[in-house]
Coordinates of C-alpha atoms and ligand atoms in Angstrom, one line a residue:
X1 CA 38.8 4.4 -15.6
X2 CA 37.3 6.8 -13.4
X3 CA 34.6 5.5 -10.4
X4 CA 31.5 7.4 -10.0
X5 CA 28.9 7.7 -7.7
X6 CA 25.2 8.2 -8.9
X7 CA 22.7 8.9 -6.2
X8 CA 19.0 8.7 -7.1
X9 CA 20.5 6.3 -9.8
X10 CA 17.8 3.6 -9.3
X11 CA 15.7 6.6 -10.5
X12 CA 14.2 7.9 -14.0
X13 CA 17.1 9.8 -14.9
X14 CA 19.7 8.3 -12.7
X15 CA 19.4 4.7 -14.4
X16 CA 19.8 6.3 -18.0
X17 CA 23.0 7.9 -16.4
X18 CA 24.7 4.9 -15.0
X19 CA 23.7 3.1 -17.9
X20 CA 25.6 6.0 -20.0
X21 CA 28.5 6.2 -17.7
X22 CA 29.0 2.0 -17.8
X23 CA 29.0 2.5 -21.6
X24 CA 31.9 4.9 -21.5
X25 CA 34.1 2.3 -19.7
X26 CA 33.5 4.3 -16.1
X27 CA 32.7 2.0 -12.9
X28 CA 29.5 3.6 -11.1
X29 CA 28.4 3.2 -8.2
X30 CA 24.8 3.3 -7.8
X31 CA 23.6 4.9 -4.6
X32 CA 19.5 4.8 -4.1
X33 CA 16.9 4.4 -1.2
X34 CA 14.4 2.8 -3.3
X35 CA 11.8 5.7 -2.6
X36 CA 10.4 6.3 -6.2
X37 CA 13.3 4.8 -7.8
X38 CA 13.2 0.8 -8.7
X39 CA 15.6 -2.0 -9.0
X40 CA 14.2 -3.0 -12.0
X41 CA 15.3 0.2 -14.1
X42 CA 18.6 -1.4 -13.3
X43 CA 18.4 -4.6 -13.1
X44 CA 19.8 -5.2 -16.7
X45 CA 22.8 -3.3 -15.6
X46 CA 23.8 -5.5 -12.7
X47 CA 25.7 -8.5 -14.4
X48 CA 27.8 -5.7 -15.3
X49 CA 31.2 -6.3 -13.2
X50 CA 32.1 -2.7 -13.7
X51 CA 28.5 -1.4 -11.7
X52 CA 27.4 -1.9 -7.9
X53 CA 24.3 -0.7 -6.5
X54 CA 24.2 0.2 -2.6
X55 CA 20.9 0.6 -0.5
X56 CA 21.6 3.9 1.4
X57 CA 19.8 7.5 2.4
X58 CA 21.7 10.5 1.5
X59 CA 20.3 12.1 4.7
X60 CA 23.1 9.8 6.2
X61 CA 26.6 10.5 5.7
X62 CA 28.2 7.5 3.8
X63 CA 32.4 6.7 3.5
X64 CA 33.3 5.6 -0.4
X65 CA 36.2 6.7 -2.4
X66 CA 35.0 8.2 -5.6
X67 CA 36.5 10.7 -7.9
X68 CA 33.2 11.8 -9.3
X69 CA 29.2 12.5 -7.7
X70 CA 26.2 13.4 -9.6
X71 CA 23.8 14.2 -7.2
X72 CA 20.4 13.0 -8.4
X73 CA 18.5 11.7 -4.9
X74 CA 15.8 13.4 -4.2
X75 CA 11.7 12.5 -5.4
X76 CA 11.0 14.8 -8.5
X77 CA 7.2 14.6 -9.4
X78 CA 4.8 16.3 -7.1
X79 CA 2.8 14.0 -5.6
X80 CA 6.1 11.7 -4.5
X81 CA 7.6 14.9 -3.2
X82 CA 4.8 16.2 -1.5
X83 CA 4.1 12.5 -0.3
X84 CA 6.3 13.7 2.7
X85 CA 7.1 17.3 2.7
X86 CA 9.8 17.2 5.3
X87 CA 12.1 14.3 4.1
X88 CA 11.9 16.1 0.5
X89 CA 13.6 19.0 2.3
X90 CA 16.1 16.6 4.5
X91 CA 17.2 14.9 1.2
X92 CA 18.1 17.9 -0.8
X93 CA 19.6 19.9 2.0
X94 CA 21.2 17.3 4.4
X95 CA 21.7 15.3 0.8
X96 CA 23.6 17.9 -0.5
X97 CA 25.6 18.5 2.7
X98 CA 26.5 14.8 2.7
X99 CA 27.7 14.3 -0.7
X100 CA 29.3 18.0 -0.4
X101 CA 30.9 16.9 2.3
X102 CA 32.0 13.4 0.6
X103 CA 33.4 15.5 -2.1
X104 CA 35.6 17.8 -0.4
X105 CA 37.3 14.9 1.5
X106 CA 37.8 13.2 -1.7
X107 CA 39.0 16.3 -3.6
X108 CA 36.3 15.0 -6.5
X109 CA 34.1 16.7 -8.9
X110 CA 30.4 17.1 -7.8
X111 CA 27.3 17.9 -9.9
X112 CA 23.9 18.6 -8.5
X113 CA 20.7 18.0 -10.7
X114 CA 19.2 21.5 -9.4
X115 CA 15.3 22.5 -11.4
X116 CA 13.8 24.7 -13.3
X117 CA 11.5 25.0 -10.4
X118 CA 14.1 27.4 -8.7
X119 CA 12.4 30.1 -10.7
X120 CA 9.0 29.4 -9.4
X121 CA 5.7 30.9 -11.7
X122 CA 8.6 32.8 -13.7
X123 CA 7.8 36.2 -14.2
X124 CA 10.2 36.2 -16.7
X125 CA 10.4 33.9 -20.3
X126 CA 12.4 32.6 -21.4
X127 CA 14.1 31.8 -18.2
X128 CA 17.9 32.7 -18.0
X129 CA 20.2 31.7 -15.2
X130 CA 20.5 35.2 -13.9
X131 CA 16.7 35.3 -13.5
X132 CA 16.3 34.5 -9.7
X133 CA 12.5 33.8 -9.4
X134 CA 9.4 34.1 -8.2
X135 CA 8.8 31.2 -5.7
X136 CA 6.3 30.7 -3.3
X137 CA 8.3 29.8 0.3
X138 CA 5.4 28.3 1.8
X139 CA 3.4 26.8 -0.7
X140 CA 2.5 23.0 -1.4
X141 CA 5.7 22.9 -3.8
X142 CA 8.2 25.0 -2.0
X143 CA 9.3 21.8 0.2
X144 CA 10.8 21.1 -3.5
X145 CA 12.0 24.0 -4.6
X146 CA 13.1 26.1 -1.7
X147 CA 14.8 22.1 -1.1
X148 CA 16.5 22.8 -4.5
X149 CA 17.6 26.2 -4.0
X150 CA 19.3 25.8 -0.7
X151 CA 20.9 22.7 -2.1
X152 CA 22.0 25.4 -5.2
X153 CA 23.4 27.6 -2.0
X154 CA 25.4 24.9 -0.1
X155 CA 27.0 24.3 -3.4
X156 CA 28.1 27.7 -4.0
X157 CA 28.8 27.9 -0.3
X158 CA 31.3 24.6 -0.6
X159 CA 33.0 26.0 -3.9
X160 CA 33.8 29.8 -2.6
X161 CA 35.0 28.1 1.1
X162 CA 35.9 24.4 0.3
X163 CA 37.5 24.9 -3.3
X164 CA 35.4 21.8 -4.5
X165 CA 34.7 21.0 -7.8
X166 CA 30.8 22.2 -8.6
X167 CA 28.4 21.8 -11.6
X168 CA 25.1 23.0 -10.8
X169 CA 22.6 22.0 -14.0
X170 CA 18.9 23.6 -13.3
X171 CA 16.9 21.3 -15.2
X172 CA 13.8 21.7 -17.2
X173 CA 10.8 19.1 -17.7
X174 CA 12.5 15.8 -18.9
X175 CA 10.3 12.8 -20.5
X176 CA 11.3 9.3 -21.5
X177 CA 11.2 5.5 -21.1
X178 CA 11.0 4.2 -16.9
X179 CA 9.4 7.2 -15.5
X180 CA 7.3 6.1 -13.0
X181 CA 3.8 5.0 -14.6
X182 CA 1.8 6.3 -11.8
X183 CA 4.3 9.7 -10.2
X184 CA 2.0 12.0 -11.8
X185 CA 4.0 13.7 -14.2
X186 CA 2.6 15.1 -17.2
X187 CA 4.1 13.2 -20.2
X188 CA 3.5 9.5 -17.8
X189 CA -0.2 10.3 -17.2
X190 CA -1.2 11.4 -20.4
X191 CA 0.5 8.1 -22.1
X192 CA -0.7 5.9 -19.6
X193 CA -4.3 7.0 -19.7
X194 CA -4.1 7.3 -23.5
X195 CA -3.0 3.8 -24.0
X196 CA -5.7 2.4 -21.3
X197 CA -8.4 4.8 -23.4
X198 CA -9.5 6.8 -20.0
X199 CA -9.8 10.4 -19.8
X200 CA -6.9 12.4 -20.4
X201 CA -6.6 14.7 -17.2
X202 CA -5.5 18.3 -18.5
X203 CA -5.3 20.7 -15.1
X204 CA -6.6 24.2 -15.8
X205 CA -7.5 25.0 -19.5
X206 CA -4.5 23.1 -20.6
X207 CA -3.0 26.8 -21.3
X208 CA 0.4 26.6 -18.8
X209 CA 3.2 25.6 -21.2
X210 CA 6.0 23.5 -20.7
X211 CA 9.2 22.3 -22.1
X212 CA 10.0 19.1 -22.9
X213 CA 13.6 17.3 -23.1
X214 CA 14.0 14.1 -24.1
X215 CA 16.7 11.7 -21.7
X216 CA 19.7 10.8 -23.3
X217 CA 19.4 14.7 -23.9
X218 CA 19.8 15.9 -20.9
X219 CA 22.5 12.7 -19.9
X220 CA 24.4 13.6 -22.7
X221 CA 24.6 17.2 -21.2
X222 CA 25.0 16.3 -17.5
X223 CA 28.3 14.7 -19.0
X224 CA 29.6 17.8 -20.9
X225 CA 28.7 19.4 -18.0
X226 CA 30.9 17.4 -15.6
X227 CA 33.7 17.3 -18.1
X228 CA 33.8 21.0 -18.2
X229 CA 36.7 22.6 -16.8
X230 CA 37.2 23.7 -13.3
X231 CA 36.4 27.2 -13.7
X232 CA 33.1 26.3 -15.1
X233 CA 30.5 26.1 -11.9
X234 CA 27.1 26.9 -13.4
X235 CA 24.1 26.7 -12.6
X236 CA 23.6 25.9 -16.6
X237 CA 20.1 25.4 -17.8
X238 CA 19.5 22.1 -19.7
X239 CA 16.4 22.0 -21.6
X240 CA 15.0 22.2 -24.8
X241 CA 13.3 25.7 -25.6
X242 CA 10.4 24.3 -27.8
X243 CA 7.6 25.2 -25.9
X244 CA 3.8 23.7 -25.6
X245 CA 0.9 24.1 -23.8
X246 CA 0.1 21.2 -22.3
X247 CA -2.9 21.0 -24.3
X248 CA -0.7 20.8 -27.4
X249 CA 0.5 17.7 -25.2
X250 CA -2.3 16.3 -24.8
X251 CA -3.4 16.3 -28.0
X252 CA -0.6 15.1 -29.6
X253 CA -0.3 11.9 -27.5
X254 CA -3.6 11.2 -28.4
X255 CA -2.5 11.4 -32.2
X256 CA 0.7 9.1 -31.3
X257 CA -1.4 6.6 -29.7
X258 CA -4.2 6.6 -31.4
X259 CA -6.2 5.9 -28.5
X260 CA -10.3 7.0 -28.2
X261 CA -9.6 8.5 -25.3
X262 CA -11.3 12.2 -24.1
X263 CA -9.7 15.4 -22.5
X264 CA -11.2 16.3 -18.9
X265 CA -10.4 19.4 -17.4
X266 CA -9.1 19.4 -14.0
X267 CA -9.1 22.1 -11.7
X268 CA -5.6 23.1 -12.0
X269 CA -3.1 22.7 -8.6
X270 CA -2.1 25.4 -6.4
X271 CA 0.8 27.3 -7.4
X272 CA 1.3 25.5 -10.9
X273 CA 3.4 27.5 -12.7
X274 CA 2.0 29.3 -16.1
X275 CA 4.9 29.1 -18.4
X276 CA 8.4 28.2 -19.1
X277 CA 11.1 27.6 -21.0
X278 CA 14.8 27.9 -20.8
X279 CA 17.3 30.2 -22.3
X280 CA 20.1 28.1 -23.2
X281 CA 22.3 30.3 -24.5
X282 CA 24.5 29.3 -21.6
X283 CA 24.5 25.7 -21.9
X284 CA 25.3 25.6 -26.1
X285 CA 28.7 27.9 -25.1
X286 CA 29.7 25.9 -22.2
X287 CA 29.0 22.4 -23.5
X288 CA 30.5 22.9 -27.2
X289 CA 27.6 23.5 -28.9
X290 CA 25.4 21.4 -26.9
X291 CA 21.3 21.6 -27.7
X292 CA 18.6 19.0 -27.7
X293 CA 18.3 16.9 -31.2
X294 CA 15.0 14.7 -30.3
X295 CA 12.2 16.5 -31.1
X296 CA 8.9 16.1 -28.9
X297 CA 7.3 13.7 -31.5
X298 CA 10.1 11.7 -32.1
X299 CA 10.6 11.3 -27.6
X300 CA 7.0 10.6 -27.3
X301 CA 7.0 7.4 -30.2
X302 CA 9.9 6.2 -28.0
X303 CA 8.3 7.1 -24.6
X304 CA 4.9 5.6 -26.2
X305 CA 6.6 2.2 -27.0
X306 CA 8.0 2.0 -23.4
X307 CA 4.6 2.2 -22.0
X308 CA 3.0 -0.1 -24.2
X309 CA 5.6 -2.5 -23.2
X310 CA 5.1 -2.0 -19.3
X311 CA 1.2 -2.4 -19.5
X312 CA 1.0 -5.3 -21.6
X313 CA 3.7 -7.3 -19.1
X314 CA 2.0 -6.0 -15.9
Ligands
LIG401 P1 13.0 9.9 -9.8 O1 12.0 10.0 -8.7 O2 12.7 8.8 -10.8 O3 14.5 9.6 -9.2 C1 14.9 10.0 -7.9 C2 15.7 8.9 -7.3 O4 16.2 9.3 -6.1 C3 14.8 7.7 -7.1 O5 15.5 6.5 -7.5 C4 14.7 7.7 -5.5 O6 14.4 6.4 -5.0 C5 15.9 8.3 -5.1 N1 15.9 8.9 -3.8 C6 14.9 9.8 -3.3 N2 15.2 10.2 -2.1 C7 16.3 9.6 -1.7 C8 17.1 9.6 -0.6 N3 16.8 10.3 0.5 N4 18.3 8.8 -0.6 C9 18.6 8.1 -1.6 N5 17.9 8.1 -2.8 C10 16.8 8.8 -2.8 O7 13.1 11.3 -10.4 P2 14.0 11.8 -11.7 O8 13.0 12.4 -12.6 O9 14.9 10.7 -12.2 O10 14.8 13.0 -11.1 C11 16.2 12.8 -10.7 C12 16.8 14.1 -10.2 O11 16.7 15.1 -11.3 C13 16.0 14.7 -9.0 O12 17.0 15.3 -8.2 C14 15.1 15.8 -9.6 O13 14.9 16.8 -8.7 C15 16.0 16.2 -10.8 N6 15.2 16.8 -11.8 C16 14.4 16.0 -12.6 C17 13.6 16.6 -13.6 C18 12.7 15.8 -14.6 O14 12.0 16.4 -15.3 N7 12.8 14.5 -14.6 C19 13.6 18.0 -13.8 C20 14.3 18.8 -12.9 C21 15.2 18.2 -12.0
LIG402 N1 -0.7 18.3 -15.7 C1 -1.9 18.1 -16.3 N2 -2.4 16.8 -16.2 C2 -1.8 15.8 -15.5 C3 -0.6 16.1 -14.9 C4 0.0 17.4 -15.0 O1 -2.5 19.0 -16.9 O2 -2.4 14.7 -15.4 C5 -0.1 19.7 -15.8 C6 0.4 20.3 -14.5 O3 -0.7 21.0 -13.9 C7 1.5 21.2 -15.0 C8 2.1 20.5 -16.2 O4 1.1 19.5 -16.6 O5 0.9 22.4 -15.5 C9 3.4 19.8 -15.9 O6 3.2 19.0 -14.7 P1 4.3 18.0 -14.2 O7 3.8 17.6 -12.8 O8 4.7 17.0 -15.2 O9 5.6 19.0 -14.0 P2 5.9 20.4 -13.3 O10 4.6 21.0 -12.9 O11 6.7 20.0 -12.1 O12 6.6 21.1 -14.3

């Protein structure tokens, strides 16, 4: 049985993974400041014997004995990392230091959940991990992504003078039951508003594109990613290449739900990126083959249920 720490696991994606990681007999350890992350994403996971959930800031250093980290803390959605544009930047940078730090006392594996916003407005698509983008240092969004990259280059920095154990996974957009209702993300907003019949907010002429990977897709790579060998280091790009524009979104959550709601252009936010999509070429010959199997239809009916299920008991 291996014992695993999961910061940011009271999170969106950090409460699929523990749940994951409990079901393949591991003890986790769930590590989470409560800042857009909720007990109650985890609170089914609790009378679990093999799970324990500590209240703690990974700007702080913290002692624990562990033989694996995911690094996950750190607010993902726009408005909850620009919220406070200066603790985005302590968590990923003196959050990485900390659990890089943890990691090379411990001699354990390490895996950061690094973005797809690394590359910035990409000037090239599909994105591949040699591409090493087009970001904006001071712009409303570079307290997340410069946060990211320098996280990406303590990492590296550990690995090539530590020796410790790195994954680096550069995520794309991911969608899926207990994102926050109200962070602002595209896939939450438009379901929310569709199943409350307001206007459905498209930014911009609804023309940027996105990606869109379901969850237990991208947990069930974080894990081939972690049990990759040693040599193996990334960054990896996990994502699924079908690309939309996010008036294609729009529209097809109002199909899924139904709902009478209207599309109301926005003006679009500063810096918003115009396209992307991943190359993962990488990922499918690290991770045996490795490549999303829900398609965005099939996500959206399960993220659509979620919602439904939220609003009526709230
Ligand atoms: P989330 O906001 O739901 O989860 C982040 C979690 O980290 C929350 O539980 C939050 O309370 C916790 N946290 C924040 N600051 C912390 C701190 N200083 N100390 C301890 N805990 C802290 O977001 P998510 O979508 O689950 O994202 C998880 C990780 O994946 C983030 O690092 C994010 O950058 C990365 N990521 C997500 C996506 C996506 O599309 N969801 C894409 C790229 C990268
Ligand atoms: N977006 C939108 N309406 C919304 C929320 C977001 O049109 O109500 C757009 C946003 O401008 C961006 C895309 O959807 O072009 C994805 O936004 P999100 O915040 O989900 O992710 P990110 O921009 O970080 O990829």
């Amino acid at each position: 049985m291996k014992r695993i720490l999961v910061t940011g696991g009271a999170g969106f994606l950090g409460s699929h993974l523990c749940e994951r990681l409990l079901d393949e007999g591991n003890d986790v350890i769930c590590l989470d400041n409560f800042f857009t992350g909720s007990k109650s994403n985890i609170v089914h996971l609790l009378k679990n014997p093999y799970f324990e959930l500590v209240r703690h800031d990974v700007t702080m250093p913290i002692f624990i004995e562990v033989d694996e980290i995911y690094n996950l803390a750190c607010p993902a959605s726009p408005i909850h990392y620009q919220y406070n544009a200066i603790k985005t930047v302590k968590t990923s940078v003196m959050g990485a230091i900390n659990m890089l730090g943890l990691a090379k006392r411990l001699k354990a594996k390490i895996l950061q959940a690094s973005t797809s916003e690394v590359y910035g407005d990409p000037e090239i698509h599909p994105q591949p991990e040699s591409y090493w983008g087009n970001v904006n240092p001071i712009g409303p969004r570079s307290c997340y992504d410069e946060g990211k990259r320098c996280a990406e280059t303590l990492f590296v920095n550990y690995h090539d003078q530590n020796d410790v154990d790195i994954k680096i996974a550069r995520i794309f957009n991911t969608y899926g039951p207990r994102m926050h209702p109200n962070d602002g993300r595209v896939v939450s907003n438009f379901i929310v508003q569709a199943i409350k019949n307001q206007n459905i907010t498209v930014y911009g002429q609804g023309t940027q594109t996105r990606s869109f990977m379901y969850v237990d897709d991208l947990v069930e790579a974080l894990i081939r990613l972690m049990n990759t060998n040693n040599g193996v280091t990334g960054p990896v790009n996990l994502g699924n290449p079908n690309e939309f524009s996010i008036l294609e979104l729009a529209n097809l959550v109002l199909e899924l739900t139904g709902s009478s709601s209207k599309i109301s252009y926005q003006s679009l936010p500063v810096d918003d990126p115009i396209q992307r999509r991943p190359d993962i070429t990488l990922a499918k010959k690290l991770l045996n083959g490795w490549e999303p199997r829900i398609q965005l239809r099939d996500g959206l009916i399960k993220t659509i249920e979620y919602f439904k299920d939220l609003l009526k008991n709230s």
